[in-house]
mmCIF file of C-alpha atoms and ligand atoms in Angstrom:
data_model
loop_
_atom_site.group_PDB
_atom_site.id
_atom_site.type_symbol
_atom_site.label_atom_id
_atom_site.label_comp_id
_atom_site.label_asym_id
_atom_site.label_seq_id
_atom_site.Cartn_x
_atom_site.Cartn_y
_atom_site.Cartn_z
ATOM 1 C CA UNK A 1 -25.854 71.940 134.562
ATOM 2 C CA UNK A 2 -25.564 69.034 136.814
ATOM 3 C CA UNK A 3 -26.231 69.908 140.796
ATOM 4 C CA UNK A 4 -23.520 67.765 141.639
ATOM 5 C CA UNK A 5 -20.687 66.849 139.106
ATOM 6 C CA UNK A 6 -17.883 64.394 141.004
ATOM 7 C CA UNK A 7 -15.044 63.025 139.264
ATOM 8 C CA UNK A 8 -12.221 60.341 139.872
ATOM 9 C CA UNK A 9 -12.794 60.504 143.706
ATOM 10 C CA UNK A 10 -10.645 58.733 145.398
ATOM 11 C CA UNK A 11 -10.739 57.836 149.003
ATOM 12 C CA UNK A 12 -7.617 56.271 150.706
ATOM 13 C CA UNK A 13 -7.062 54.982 154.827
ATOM 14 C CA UNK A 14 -3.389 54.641 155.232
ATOM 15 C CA UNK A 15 -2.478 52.040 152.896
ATOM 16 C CA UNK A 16 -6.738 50.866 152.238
ATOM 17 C CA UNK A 17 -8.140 52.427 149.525
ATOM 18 C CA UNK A 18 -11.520 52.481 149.582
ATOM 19 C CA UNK A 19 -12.527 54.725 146.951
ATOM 20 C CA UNK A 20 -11.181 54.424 143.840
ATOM 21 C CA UNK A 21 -11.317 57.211 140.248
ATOM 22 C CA UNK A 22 -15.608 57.120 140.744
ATOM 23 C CA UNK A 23 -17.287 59.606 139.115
ATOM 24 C CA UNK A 24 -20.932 60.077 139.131
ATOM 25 C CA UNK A 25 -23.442 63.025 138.181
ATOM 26 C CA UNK A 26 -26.810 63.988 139.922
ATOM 27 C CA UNK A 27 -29.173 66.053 137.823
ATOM 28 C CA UNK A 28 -31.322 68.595 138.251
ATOM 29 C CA UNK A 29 -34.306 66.857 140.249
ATOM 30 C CA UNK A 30 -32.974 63.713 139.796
ATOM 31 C CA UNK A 31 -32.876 60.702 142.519
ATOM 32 C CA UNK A 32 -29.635 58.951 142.294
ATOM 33 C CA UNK A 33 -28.697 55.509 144.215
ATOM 34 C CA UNK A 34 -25.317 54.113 145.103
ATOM 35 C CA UNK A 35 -25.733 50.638 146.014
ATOM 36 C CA UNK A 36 -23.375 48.000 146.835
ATOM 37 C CA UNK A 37 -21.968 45.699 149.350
ATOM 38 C CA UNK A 38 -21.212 46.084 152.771
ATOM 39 C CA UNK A 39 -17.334 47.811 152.893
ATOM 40 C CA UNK A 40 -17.667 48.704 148.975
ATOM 41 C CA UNK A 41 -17.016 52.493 149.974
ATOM 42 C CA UNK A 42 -20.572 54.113 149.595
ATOM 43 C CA UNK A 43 -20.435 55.690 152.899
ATOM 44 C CA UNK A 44 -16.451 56.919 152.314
ATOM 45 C CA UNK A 45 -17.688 58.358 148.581
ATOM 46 C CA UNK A 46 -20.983 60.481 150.425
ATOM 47 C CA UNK A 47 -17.893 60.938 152.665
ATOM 48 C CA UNK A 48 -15.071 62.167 150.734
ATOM 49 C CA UNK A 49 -17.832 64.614 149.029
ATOM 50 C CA UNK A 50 -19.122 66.351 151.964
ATOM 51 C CA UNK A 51 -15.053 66.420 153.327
ATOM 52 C CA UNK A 52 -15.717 64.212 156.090
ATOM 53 C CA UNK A 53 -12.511 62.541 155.117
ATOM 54 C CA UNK A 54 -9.871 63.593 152.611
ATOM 55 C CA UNK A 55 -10.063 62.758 149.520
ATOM 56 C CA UNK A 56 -8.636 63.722 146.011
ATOM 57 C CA UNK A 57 -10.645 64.439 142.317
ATOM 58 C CA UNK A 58 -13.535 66.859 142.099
ATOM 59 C CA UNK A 59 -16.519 67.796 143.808
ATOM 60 C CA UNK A 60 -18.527 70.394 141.543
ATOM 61 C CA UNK A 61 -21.877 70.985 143.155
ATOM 62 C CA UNK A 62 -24.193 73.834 140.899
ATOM 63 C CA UNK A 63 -21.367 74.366 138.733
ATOM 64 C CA UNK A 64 -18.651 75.124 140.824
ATOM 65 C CA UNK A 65 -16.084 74.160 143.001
ATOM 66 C CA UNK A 66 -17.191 73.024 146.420
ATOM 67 C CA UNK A 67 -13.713 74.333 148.093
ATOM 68 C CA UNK A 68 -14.871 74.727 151.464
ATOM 69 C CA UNK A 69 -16.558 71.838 152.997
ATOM 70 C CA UNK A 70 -17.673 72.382 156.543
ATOM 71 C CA UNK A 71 -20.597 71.695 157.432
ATOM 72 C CA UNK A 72 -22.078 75.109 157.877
ATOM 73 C CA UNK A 73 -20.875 76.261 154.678
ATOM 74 C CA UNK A 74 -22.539 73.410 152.781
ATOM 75 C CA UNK A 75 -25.946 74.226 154.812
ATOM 76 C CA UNK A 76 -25.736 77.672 153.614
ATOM 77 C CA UNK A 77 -25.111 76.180 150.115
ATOM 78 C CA UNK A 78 -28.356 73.796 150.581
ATOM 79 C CA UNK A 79 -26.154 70.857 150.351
ATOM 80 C CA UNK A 80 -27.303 68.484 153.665
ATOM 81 C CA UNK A 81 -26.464 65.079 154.526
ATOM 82 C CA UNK A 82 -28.468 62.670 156.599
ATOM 83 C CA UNK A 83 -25.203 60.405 158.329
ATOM 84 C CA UNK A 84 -25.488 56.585 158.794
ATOM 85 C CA UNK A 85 -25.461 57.651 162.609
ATOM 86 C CA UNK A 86 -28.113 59.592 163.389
ATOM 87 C CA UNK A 87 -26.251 62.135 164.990
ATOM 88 C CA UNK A 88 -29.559 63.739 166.874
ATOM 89 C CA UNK A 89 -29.330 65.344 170.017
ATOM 90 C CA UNK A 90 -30.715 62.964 172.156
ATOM 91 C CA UNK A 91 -31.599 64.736 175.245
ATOM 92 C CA UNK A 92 -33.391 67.594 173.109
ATOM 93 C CA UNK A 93 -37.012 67.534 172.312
ATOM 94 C CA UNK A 94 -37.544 66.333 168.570
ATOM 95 C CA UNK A 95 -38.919 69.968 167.982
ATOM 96 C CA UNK A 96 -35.472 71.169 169.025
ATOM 97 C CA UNK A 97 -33.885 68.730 166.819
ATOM 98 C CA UNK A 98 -35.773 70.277 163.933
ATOM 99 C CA UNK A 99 -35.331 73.759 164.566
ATOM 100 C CA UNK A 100 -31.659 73.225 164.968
ATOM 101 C CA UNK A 101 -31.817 71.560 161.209
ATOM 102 C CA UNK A 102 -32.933 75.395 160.302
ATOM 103 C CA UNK A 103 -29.856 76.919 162.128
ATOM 104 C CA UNK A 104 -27.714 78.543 159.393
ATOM 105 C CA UNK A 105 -31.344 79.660 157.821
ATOM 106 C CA UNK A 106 -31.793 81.547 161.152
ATOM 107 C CA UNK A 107 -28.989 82.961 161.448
ATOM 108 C CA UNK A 108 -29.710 84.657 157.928
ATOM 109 C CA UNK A 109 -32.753 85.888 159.242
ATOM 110 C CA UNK A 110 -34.721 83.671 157.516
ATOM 111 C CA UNK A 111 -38.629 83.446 157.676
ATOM 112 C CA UNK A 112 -40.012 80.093 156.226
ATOM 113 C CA UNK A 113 -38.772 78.701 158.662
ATOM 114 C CA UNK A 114 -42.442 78.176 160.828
ATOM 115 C CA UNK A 115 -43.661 76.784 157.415
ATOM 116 C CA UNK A 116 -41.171 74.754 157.016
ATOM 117 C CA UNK A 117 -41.766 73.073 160.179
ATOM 118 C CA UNK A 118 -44.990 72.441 159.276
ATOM 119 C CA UNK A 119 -43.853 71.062 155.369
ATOM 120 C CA UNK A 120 -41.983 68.376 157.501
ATOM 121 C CA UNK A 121 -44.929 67.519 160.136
ATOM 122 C CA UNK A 122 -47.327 67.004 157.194
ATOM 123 C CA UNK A 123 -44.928 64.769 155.915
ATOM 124 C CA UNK A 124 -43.978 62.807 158.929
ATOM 125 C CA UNK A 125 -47.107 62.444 161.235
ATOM 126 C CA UNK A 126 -45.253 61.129 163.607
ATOM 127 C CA UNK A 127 -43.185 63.796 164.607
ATOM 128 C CA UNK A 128 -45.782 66.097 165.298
ATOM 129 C CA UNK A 129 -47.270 63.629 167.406
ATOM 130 C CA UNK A 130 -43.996 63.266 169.205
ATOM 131 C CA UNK A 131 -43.126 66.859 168.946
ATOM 132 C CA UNK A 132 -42.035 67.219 172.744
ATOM 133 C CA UNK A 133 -40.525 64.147 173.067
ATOM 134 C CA UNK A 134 -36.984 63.628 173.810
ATOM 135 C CA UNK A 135 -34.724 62.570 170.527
ATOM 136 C CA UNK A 136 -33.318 59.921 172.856
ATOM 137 C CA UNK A 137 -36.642 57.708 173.343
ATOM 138 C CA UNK A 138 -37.699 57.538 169.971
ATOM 139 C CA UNK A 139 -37.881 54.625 168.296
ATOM 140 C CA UNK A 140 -35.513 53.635 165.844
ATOM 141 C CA UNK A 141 -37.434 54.357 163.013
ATOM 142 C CA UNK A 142 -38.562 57.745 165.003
ATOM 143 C CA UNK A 143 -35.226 58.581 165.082
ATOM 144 C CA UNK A 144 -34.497 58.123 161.340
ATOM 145 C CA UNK A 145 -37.367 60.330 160.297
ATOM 146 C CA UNK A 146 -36.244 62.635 162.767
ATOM 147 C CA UNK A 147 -32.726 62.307 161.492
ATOM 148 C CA UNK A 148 -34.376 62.897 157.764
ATOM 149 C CA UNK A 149 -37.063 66.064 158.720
ATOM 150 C CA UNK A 150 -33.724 67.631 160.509
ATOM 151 C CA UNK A 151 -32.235 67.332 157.107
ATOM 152 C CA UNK A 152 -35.279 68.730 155.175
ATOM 153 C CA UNK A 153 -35.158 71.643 157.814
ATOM 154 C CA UNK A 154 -31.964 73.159 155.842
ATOM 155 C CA UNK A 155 -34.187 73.073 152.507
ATOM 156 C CA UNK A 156 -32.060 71.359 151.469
ATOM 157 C CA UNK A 157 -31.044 71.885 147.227
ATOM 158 C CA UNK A 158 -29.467 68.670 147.380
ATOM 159 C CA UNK A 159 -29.697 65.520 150.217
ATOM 160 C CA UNK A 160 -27.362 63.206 150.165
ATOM 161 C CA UNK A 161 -28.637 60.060 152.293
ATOM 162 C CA UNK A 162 -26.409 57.122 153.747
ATOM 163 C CA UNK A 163 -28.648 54.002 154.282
ATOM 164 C CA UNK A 164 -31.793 55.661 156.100
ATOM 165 C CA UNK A 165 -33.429 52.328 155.738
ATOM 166 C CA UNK A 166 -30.432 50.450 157.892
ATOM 167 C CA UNK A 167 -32.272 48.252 160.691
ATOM 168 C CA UNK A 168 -35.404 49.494 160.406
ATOM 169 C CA UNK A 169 -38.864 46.676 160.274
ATOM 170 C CA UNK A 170 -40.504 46.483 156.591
ATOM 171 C CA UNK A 171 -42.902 48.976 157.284
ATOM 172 C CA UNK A 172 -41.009 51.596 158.401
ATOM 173 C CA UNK A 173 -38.899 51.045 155.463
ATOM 174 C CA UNK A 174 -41.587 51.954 153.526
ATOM 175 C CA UNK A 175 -42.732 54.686 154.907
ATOM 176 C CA UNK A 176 -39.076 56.206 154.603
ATOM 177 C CA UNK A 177 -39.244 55.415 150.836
ATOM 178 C CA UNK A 178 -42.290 57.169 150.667
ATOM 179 C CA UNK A 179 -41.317 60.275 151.501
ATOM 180 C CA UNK A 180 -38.464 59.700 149.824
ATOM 181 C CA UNK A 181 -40.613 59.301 146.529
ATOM 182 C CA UNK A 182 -42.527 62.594 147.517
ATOM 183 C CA UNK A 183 -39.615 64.914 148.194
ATOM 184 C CA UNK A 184 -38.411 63.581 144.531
ATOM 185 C CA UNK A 185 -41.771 64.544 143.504
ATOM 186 C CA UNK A 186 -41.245 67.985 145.211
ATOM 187 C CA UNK A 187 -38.065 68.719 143.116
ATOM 188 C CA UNK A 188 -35.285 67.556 145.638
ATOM 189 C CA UNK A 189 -32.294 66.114 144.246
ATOM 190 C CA UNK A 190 -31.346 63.332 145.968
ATOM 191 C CA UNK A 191 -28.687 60.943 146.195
ATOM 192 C CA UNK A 192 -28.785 57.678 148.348
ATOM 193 C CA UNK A 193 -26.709 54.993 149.495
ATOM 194 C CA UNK A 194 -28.211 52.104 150.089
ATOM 195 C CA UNK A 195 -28.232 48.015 150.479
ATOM 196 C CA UNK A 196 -32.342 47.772 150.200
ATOM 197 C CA UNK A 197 -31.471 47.829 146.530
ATOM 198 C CA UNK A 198 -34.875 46.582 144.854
ATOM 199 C CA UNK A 199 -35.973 50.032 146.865
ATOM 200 C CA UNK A 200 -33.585 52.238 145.841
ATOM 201 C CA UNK A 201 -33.696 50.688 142.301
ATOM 202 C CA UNK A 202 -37.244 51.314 142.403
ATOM 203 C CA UNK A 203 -36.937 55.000 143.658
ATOM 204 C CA UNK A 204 -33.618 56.007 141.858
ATOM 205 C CA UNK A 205 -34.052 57.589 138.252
ATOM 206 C CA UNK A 206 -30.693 56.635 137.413
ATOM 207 C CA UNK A 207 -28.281 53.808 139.559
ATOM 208 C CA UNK A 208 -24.414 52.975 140.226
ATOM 209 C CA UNK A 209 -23.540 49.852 141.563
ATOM 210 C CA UNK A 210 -20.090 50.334 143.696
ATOM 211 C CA UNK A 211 -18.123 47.034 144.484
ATOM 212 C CA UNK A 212 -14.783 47.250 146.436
ATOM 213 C CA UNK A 213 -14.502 51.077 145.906
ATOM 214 C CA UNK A 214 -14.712 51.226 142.328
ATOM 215 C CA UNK A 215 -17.772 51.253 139.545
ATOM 216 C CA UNK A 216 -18.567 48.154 138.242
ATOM 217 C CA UNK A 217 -22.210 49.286 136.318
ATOM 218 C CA UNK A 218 -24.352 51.845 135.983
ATOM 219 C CA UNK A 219 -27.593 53.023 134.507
ATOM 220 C CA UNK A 220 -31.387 53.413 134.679
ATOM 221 C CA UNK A 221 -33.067 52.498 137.932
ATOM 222 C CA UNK A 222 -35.216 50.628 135.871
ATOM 223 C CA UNK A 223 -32.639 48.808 133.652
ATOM 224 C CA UNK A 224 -30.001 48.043 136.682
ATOM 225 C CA UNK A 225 -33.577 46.259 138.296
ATOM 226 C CA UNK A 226 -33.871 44.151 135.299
ATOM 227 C CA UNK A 227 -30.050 43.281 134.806
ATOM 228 C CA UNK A 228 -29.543 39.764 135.418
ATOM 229 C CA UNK A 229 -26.251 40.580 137.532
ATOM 230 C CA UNK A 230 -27.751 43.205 139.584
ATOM 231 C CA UNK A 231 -30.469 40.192 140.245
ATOM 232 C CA UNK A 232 -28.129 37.569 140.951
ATOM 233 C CA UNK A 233 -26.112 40.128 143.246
ATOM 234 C CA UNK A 234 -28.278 42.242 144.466
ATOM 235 C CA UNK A 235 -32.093 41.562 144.854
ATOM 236 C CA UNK A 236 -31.817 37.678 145.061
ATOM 237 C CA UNK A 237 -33.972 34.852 143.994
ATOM 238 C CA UNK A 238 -37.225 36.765 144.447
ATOM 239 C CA UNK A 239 -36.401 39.477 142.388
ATOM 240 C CA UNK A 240 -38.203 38.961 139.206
ATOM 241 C CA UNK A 241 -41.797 37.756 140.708
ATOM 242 C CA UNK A 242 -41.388 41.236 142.907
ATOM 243 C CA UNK A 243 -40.181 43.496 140.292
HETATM 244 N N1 LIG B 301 -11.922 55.486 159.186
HETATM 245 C C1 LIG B 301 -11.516 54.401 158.529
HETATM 246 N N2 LIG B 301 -10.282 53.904 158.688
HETATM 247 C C2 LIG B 301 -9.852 52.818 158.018
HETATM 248 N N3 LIG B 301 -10.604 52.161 157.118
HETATM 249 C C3 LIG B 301 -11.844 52.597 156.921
HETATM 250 C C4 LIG B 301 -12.374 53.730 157.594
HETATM 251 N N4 LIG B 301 -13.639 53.934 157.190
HETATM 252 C C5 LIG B 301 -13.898 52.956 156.300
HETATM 253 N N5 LIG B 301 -12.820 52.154 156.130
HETATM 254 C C6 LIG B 301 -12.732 51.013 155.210
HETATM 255 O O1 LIG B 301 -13.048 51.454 153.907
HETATM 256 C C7 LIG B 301 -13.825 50.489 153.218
HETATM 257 C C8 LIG B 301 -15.124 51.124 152.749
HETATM 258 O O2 LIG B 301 -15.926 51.445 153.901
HETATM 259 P P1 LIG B 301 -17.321 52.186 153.765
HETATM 260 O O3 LIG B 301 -17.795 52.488 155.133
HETATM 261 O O4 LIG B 301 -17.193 53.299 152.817
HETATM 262 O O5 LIG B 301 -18.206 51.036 153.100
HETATM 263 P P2 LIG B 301 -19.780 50.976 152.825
HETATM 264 O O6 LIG B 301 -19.954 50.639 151.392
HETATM 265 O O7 LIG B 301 -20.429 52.200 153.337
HETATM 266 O O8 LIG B 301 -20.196 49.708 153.704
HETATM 267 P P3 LIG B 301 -21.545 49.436 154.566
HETATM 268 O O9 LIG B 301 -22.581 48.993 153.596
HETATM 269 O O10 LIG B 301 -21.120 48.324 155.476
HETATM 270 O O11 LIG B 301 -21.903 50.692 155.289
HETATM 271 C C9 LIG B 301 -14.022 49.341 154.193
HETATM 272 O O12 LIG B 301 -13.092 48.352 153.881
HETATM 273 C C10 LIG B 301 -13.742 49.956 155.550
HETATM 274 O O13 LIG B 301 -13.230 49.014 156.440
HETATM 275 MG MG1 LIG B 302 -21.803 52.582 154.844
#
């Protein structure tokens, strides 16, 4: 059974449509990337299936349904996405901004939640460095891996990701991919949008390349990384002595 099954999406502003008939499957541990140029309607697909915007087609997520699509009831569901915006709390310590990723999970009484906190300081250093610090005067890349540990907070079952490695320097980059590659270790579904395709590629066992809102290939991370197109689109001249 797929964790999350969406079919002929379709994603429409006024008379743009942005979005149009994708489908797309993410598997049981499996890392799945949606890349493809700026305005192609990766960010209205992640989007449409959290009900950020209307939308028509299917959403299954574990099988069923996913009818109701407010936030809270997706948290409670494990189903957690990290925005393009950060959306932190800025004046709030980055501690706070963690704990508040566990809400719904406190409200149910839940109590992992103290190791939990500690699952995402072992993976980001950083924050526990920085753990009284306010959201607001963290770096950039701070803020992502903030944005990203608030996201793990929710354990999540499935994390849906919209460009974490926007504006960030090389390194950080990295370091985002990494944990990416360890929370795929760890089990997580995943499924990213982004435009640092050779990274995604690299990360993603499977790949769909989006381009002006509808499907246009998919396939392998592996074998879209290889595909002369996705070269001559996507990962530019450099692509095969880096690949
Ligand atoms: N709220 C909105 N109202 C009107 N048009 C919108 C809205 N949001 C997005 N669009 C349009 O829908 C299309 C797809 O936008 P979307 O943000 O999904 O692209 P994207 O693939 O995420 O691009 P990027 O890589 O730049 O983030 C674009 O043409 C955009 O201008
Ligand atoms: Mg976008």
């Amino acid at each position: 059974m797929s964790v999350l099954e969406v079919a002929n999406l379709t994603v429409r502003y006024g008379a743009v449509e942005a979005v149009r008939n994708l489908s797309l499957t993410v598997g049981p541990g499996e890392a799945i990337t949606l890349i493809g140029p700026n305005g192609a309607g990766k960010s209205s697909t992640l989007k449409g299936i959290v009900g950020l915007v209307g939308c028509s087609g299917s959403v299954h997520y574990q099988g069923q349904p996913l009818s109701q699509r407010t936030p809270e009831a997706l948290a409670a569901k494990g189903l957690v996405m990290v925005p393009e915006k950060r959306e932190l709390f800025v004046s709030m310590t980055v501690e706070d901004n963690l704990l508040l990723g566990a809400f719904t999970r406190y409200q149910r009484r839940e109590k992992s939640i103290a190791q939990d906190l500690e699952w995402v300081y072992n993976l980001f250093p950083r924050l526990r460095e920085r753990r009284w610090q306010l959201a607001g005067t963290m770096s950039g890349g701070e803020q992502q891996m903030l944005a990203i540990g608030r996201a793990l907070m929710g354990r999540p079952k499935l994390l849906l990701l919209d460009e974490p490695s926007l504006g960030l320097a090389p390194l950080i980059v990295q370091e985002i991919f990494r944990i990416l590659a360890e929370l795929k270790a760890q089990g997580v579904p995943i499924l990213l949008v982004e435009q640092n395709a050779r990274m995604a590629l690299k990360l993603a066992d499977r790949g769909y390349v989006l381009e002006a809102g509808e499907l246009v290939m998919e396939g392998r991370g592996q074998e879209l990384l290889h595909d002369p197109r996705v070269i001559e689109s996507y990962l530019g001249i450099r692509a095969q002595s880096q690949t």
